[in-house]
Coordinates of C-alpha atoms and ligand atoms in Angstrom, one line a residue:
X15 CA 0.0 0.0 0.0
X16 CA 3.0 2.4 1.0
X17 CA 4.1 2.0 -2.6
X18 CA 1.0 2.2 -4.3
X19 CA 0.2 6.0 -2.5
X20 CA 3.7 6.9 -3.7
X21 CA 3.8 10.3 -5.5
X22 CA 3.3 9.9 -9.3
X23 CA 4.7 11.9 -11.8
X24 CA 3.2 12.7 -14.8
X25 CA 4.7 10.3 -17.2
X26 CA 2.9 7.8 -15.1
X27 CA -0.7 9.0 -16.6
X28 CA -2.7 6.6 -18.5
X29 CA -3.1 7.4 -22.1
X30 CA -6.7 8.2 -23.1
X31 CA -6.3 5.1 -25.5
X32 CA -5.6 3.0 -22.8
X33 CA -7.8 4.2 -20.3
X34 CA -10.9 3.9 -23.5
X35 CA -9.7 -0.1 -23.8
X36 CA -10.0 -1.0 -20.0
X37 CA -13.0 -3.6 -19.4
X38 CA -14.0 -1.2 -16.4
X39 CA -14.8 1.3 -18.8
X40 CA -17.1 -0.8 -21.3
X41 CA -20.1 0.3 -19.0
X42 CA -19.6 3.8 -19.0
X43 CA -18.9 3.6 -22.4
X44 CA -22.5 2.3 -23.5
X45 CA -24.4 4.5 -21.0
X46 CA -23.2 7.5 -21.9
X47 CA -21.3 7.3 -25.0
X48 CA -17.6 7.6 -26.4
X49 CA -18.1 11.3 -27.0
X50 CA -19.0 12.6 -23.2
X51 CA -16.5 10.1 -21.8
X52 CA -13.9 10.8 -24.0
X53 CA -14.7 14.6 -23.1
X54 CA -14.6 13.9 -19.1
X55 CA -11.6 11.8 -19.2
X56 CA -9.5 14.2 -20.7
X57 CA -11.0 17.1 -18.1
X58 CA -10.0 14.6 -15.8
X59 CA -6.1 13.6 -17.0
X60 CA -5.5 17.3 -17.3
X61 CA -6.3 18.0 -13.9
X62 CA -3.8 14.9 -12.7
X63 CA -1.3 15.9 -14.8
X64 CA -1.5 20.1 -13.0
X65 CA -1.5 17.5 -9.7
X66 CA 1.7 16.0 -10.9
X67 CA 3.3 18.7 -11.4
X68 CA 2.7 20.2 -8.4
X69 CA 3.6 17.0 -6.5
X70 CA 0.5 16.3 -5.1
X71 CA -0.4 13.4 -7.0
X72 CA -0.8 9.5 -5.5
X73 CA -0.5 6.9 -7.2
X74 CA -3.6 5.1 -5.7
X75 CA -5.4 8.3 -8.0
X76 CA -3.9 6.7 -11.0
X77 CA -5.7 3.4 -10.3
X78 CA -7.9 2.2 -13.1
X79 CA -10.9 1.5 -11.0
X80 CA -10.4 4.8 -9.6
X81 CA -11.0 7.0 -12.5
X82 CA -13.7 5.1 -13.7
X83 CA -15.4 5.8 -10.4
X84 CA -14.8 9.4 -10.8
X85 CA -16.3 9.6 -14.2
X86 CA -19.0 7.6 -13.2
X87 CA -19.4 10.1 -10.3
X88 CA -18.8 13.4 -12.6
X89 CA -21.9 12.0 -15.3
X90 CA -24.0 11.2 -12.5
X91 CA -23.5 14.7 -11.0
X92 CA -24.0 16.3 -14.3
X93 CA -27.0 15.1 -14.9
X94 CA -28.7 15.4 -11.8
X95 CA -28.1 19.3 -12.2
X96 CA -31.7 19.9 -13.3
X97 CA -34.5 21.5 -12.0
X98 CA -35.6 19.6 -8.8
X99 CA -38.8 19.3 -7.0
X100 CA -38.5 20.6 -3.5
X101 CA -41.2 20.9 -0.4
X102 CA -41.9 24.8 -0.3
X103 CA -42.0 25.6 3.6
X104 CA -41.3 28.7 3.9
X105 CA -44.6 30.2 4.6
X106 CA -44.4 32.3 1.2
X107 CA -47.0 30.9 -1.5
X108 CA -46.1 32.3 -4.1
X109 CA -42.6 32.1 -3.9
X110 CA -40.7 33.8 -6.7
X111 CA -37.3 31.7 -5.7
X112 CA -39.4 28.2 -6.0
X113 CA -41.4 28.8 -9.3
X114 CA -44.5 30.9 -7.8
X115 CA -47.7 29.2 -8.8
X116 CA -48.1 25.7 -8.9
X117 CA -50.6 24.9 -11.8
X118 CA -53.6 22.4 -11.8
X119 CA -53.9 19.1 -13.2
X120 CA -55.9 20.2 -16.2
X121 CA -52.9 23.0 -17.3
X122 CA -50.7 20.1 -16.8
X123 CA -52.5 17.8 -19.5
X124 CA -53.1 21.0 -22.1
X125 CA -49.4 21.7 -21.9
X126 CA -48.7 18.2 -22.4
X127 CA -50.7 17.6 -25.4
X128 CA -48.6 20.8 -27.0
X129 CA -45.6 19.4 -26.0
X130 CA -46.3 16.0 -28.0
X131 CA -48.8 17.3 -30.9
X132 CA -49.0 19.9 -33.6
X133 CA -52.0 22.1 -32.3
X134 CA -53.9 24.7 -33.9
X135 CA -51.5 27.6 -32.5
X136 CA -52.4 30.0 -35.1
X137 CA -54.2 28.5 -36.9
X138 CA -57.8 29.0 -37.4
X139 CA -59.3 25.5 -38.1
X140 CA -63.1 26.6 -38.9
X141 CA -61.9 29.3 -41.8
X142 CA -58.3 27.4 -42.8
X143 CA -56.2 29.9 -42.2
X144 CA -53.8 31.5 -40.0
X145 CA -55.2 32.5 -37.0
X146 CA -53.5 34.1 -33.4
X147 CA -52.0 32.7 -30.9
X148 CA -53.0 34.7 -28.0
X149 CA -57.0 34.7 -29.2
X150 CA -58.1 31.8 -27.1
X151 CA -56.2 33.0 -24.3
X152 CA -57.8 36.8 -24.4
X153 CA -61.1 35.8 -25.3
X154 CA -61.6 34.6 -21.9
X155 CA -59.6 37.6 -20.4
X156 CA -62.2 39.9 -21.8
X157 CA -64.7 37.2 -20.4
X158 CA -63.5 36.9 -17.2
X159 CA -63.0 41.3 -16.7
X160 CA -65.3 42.8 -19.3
X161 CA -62.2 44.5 -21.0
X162 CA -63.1 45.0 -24.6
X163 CA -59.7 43.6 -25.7
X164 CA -56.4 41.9 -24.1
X165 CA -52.8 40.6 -25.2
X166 CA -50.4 38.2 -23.6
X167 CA -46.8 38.4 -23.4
X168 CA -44.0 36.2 -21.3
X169 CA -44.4 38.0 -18.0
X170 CA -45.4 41.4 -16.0
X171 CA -42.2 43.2 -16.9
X172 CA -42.6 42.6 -20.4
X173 CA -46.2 43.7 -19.8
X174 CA -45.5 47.0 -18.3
X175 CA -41.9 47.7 -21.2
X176 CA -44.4 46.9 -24.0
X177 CA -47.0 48.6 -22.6
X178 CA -44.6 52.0 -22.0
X179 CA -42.7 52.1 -25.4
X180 CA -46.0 52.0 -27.2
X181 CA -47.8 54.1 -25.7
X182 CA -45.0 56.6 -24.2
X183 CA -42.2 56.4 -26.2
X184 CA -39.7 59.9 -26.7
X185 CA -42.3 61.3 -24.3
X186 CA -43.3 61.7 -21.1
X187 CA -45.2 59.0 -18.2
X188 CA -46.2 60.7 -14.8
X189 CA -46.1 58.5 -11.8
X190 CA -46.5 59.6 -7.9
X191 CA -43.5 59.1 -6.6
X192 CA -44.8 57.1 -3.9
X193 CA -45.2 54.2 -6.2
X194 CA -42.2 54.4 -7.9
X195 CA -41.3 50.7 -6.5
X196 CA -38.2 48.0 -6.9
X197 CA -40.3 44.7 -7.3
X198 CA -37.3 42.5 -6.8
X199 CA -35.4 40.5 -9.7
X200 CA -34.1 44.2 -10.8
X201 CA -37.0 45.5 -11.2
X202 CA -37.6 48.8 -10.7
X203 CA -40.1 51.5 -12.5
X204 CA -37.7 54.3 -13.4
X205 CA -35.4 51.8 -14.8
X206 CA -38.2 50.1 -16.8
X207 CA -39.4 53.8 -18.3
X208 CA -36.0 54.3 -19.2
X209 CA -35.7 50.9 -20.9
X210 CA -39.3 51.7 -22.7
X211 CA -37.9 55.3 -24.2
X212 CA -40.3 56.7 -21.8
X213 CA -39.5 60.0 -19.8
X214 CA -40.4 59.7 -15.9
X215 CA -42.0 62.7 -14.4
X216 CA -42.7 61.7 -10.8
X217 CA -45.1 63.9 -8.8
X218 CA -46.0 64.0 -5.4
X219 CA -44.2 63.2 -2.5
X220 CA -43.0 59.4 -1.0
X221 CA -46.5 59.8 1.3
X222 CA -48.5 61.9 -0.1
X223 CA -50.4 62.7 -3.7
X224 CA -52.9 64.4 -4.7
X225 CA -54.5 65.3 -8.1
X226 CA -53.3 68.8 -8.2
X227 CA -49.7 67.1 -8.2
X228 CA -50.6 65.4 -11.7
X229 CA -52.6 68.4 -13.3
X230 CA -49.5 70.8 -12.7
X231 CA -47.5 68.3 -14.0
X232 CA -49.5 67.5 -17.3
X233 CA -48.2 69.1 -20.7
X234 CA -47.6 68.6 -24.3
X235 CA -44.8 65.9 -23.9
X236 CA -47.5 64.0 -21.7
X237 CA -48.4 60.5 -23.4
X238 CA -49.9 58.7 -20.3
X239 CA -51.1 58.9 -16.6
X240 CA -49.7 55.6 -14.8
X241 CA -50.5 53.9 -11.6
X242 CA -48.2 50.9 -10.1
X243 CA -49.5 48.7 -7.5
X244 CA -47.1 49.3 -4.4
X245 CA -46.7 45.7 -4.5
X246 CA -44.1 44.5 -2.1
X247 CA -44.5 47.7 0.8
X248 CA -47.2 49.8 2.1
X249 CA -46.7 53.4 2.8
X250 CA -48.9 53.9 6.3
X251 CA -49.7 56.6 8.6
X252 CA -49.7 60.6 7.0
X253 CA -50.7 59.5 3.1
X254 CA -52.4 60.1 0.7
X255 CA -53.3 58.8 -3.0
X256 CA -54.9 59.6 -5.7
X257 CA -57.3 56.2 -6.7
X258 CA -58.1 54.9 -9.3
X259 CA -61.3 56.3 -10.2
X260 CA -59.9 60.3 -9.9
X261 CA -56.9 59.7 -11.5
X262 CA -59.0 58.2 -14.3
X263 CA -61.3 60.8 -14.7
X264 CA -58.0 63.8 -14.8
X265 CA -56.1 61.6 -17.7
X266 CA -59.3 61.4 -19.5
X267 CA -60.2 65.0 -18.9
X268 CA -56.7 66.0 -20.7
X269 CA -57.7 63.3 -23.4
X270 CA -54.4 61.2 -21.5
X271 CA -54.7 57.2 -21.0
X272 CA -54.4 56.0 -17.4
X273 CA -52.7 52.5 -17.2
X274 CA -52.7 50.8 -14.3
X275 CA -50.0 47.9 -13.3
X276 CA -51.4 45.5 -10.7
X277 CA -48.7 43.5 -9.9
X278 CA -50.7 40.1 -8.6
X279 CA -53.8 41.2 -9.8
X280 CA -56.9 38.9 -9.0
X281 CA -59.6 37.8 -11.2
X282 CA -61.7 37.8 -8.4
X283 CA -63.0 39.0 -5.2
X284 CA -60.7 36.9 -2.9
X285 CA -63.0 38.4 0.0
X286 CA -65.3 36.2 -1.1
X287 CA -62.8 33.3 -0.3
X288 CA -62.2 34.9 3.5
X289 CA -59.1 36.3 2.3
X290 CA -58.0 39.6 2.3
X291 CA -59.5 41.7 -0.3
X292 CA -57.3 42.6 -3.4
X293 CA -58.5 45.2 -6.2
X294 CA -59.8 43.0 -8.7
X295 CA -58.8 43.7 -12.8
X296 CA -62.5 44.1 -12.9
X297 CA -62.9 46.8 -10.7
X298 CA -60.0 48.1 -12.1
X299 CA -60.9 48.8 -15.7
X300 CA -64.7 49.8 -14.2
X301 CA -62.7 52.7 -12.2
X302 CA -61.8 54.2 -15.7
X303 CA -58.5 52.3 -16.2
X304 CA -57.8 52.1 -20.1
X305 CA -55.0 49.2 -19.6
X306 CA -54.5 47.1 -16.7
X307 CA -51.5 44.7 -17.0
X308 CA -50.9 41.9 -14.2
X309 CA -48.6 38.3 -13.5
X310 CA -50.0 35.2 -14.5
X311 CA -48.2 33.2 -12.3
X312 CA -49.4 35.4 -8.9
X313 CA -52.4 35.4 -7.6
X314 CA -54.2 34.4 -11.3
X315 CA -52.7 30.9 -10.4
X316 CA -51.3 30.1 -14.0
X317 CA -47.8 30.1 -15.5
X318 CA -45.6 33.0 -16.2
X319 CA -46.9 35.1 -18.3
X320 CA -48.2 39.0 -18.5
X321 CA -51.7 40.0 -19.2
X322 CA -53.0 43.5 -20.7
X323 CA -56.4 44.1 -20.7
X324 CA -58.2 47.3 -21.8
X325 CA -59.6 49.6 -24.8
X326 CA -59.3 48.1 -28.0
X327 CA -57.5 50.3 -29.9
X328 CA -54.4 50.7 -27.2
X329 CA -54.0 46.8 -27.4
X330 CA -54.1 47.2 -31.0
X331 CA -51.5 49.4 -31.1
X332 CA -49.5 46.6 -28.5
X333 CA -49.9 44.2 -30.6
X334 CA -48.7 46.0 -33.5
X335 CA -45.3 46.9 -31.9
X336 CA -42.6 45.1 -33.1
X337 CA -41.4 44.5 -29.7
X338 CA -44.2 42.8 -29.1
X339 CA -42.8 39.5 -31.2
X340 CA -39.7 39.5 -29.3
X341 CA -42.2 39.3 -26.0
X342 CA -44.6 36.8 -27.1
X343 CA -45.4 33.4 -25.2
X344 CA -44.5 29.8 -25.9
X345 CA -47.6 27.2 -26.9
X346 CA -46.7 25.4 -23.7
X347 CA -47.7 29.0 -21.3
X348 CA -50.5 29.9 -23.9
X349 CA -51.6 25.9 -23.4
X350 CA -51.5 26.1 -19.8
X351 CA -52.6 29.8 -19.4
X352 CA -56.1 28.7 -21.7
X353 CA -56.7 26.2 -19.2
X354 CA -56.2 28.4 -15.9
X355 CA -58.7 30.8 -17.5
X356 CA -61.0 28.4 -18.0
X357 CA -61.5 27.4 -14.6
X358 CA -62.7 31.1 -13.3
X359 CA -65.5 30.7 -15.9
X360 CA -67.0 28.0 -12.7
X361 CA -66.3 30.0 -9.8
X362 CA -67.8 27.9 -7.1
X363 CA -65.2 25.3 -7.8
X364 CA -62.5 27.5 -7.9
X365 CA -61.0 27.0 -4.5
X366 CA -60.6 23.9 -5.2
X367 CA -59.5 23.5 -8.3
X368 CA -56.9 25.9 -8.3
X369 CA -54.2 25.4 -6.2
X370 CA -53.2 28.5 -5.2
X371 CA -56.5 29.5 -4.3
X372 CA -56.9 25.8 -2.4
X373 CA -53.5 26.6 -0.5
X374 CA -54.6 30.4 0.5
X375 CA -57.9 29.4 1.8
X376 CA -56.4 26.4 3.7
X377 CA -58.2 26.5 7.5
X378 CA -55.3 26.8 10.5
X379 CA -57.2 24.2 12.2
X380 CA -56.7 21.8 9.5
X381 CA -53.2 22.8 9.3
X382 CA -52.6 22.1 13.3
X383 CA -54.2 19.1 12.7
X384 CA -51.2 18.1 10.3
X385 CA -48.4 19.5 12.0
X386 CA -49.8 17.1 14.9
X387 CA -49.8 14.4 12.8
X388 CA -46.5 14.8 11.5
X389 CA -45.3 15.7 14.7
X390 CA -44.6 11.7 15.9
X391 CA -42.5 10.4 12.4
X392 CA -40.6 13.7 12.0
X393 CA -39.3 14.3 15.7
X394 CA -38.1 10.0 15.4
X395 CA -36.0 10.8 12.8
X396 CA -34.2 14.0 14.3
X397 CA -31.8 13.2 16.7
X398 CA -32.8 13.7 20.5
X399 CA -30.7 17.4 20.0
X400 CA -33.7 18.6 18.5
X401 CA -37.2 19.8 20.0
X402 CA -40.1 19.4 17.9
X403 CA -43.7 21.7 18.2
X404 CA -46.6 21.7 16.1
X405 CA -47.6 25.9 16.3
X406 CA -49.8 28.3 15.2
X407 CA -47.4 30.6 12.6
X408 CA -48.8 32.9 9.9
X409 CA -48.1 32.5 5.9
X410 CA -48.0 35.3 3.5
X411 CA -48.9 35.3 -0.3
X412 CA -45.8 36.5 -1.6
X413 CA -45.0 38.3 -4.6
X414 CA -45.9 40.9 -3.6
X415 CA -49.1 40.6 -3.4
X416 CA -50.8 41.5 0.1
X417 CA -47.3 42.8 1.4
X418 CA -48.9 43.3 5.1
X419 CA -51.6 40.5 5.6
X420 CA -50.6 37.3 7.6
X421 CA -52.5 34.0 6.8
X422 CA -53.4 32.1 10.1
X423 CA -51.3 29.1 9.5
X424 CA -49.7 26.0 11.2
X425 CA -46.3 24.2 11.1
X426 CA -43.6 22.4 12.7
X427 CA -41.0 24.3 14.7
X428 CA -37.9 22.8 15.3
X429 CA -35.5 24.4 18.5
X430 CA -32.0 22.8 19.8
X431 CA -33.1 20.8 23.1
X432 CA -30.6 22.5 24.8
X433 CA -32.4 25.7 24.2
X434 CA -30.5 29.1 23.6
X435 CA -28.5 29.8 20.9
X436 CA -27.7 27.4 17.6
X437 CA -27.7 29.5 15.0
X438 CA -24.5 27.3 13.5
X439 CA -26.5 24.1 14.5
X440 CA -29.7 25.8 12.7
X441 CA -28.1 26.4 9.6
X442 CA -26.2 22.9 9.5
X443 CA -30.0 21.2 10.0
X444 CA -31.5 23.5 7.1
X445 CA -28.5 22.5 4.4
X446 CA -29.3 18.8 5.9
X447 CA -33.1 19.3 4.6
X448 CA -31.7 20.3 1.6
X449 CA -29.8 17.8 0.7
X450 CA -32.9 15.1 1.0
X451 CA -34.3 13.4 -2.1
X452 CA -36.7 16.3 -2.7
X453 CA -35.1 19.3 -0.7
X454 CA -37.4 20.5 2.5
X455 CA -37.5 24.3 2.4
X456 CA -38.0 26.2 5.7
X457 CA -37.3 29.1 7.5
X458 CA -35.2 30.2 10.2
X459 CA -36.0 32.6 12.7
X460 CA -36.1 33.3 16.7
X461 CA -33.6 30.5 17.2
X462 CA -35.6 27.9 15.5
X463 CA -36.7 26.4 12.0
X464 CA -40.0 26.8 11.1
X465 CA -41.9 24.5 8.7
X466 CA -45.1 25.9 7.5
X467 CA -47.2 23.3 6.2
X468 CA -49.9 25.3 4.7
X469 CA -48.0 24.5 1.0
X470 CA -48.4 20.6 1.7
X471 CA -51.4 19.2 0.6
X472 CA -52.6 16.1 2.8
X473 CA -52.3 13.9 -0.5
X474 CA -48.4 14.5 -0.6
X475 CA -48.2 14.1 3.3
X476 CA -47.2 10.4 2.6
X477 CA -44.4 10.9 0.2
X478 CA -43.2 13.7 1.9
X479 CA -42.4 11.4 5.4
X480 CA -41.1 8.5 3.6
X481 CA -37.8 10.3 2.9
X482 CA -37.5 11.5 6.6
X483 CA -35.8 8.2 7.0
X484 CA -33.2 9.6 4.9
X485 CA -32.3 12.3 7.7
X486 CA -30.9 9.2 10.0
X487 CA -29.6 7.2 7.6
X488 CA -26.7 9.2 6.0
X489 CA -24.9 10.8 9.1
X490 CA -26.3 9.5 12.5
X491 CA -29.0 12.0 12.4
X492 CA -28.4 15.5 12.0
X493 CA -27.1 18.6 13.7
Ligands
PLP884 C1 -44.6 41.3 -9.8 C2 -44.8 42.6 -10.4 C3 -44.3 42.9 -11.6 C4 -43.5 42.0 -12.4 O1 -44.3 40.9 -12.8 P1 -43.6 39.6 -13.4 O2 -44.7 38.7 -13.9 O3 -42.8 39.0 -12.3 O4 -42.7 40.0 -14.5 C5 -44.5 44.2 -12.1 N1 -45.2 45.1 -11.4 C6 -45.8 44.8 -10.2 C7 -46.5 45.9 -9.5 C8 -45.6 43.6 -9.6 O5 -46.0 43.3 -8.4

């Protein structure tokens, strides 16, 4: 053995040729074929040969059976670095790290059937010719929010640029300041104006705005009046806005469009769900709004995507922007976003059928109930260092939508038994959960991990415990 983990030098390298003709390597070969493993072996010889070099190569590296281990390894690695499936624990439901809305079963079969079949994406089957993508899609926009027309592009952002450079460009937008928001992702109004050829005139003050603010500021370089949902922060206490409905009524009096960006933007009245209310794109256009644009993967439910809805001939004029092509949606989104729609047209089933309406108007008690039933199987496979509680917490939408409301919720909360302070110990469990089959995703906070469980569904509770095991099995437990 003392031999064997003698230094090599580099003359002592296998030659690729060699390497190619081992038995050891016939396996490897067939899996993954001659070109990747040719392409991995010589990553791999170069970086023995800089060992060499340096000295710091053993001979035992050199061994046949051990670079065929490490390319077996290397392949393996590669191709699990994919998108993974991972718990969502965090509290946040639409979370814009982990994908935002998860989409119901029926998107999931319409997107598939794209995915596998030509479809009639523009094509108009009843007159035989070409037809538009998006017309499926905004037919039930203008449905579902009595807009006269719509348009879809791939997300909010390109909503709002499109939107801007049509209708504002080489002139100027006015915006109260107080709304002049950074959504997150680098992106921030002003910078979006500027991107659009839009000139920002902001009026106002961070708290306060009132119509005089926009009427001084109105002139001949004025293309459009424009009013951003705050989004991710609330200004409280000494404010004041202009809404909707005035602001409407000034652009309209200086013969000025008023577009509104919602941000999450609901289809409908979430009140009536329990939850806390949300202007609605409905209400939105009925307050006088010309365009409204909004996500389709917040509060809609659907996949990414960005929705304008308003007059008819300012989506005309959208859709006739060049940019416009460069914006448009995939057949998969448009497949998926039809779908979505189509479930709002049966309202009373709509908490049920769409998950992120089924997660939102989850009851705490149920929740508790969970956590409690999880409590038993989770808390046997952490070691004895850690405490386990099933708790009341509070969830948030996320997104940006409803910035200040907390969902009564219910979870796990995990504390070191020796109580006090583990941050190190904290973090060290949370990259643990990460590393299981399908990565558990929490949060950490007061000296504890919190595991909101209002984002698993009792149907997944099953396949959720079964890898718990995993926690004890790899390193003795965890800590
Ligand atoms: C989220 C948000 C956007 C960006 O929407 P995306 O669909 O993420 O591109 C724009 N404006 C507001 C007010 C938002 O809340």
């Amino acid at each position: 053995m003392a031999q064997i983990d003698a230094p090599a030098s580099a003359a002592d390298l296998p030659s690729l040729d060699r390497l190619l003709r081992e038995p050891a390597m016939a396996a490897l070969l067939r899996c993954h074929g001659r070109q990747r493993v040719l392409k991995w072996l010589r990553t791999d010889l170069r970086h023995l040969r800089l060992r060499a070099l340096e000295g710091r190569l053993s001979r035992s590296t050199l061994l046949t059976d051990a670079i065929v281990m490490r390319a077996r390894q290397a392949l393996q690695a590669q191709d699990r670095e994919r998108l993974r499936a991972v718990y969502n624990l965090t509290g946040t439901i639409l979370h814009s790290n982990l994908g935002r809305a998860p989409l119901p079963a029926a998107a999931l079969e319409a997107v598939r059937m794209t995915m596998t079949c030509a479809v009639d994406l523009e094509f108009d089957l009843d007159a035989g010719r070409r037809g538009s993508r998006e017309a499926r899609a905004c037919a039930s926009l203008c449905e579902l929010t009595g807009a006269e027309a719509a348009t879809v592009v791939n997300n909010n952002a390109a909503a709002v640029l499109l939107l801007l450079n049509t209708l504002a460009d080489g002139r100027q937008t006015i915006v109260s300041r107080g709304e002049l928001v950074e959504i997150g992702g680098a992106f921030r109004i002003p910078d979006v104006m500027r991107s659009a050829g839009t000139r920002l005139v902001e009026v106002g003050t961070t708290n306060r705005t009132h119509p005089a603010d926009f009427i001084d500021a109105i002139g001949p370089q004025t293309a459009l009046l424009m009013q951003v949902h705050a989004s991710n922060y609330a200004i409280t206490g000494f404010t004041a806005a202009v809404d909707t409905r005035r602001l409407a009524a000034l652009a309209h009096a200086h013969a000025l469009p008023l577009a509104v960006d919602l941000g999450s933007g609901s289809l409908i009245d979430l009140a009536a769900l329990g939850l806390p209310h949300e202007p609605t794109v409905e209400q939105t256009l009925r307050a006088g709004a010309d365009l409204v644009t909004f996500s389709g993967d917040k509060l809609l439910g659907g996949p990414q995507a960005g929705l304008i809805v308003g007059r008819r001939e300012l989506i005309a004029r959208i859709d006739r922007n060049p940019l416009k092509r460069a914006l448009r949606c995939d057949k998969m989104r448009l497949a998926a976003l039809e779908a979505v729609l189509a479930l709002y047209r049966e309202p009373e089933f709509l908490a049920e059928r769409l998950p992120v309406l089924r997660l939102l108007s989850r009851c705490d008690d149920a929740i508790l109930a969970q956590a409690r039933r999880l409590l038993p199987p989770i808390q046997a496979a952490l070691t004895p260092d850690w405490n386990l509680d099933a708790v009341p917490m509070y969830s948030q939408t996320g997104s940006g939508a409803q910035p200040l409301e907390r969902l009564p919720s219910a979870g796990l909360c995990i504390r070191h038994a020796l109580g006090g302070r583990h941050g190190g110990d904290l973090k060290r469990l949370s990259a643990r959960l990460r590393q299981l089959p399908r990565p558990v995703l929490g949060r950490i906070g007061d000296d504890a991990l919190w595991l909101d469980l209002r984002t698993l569904e009792d149907a997944d509770e099953a396949e959720f415990l079964a890898q718990w095991a995993h926690l004890a099995e790899d390193d003795g437990g965890c800590g």
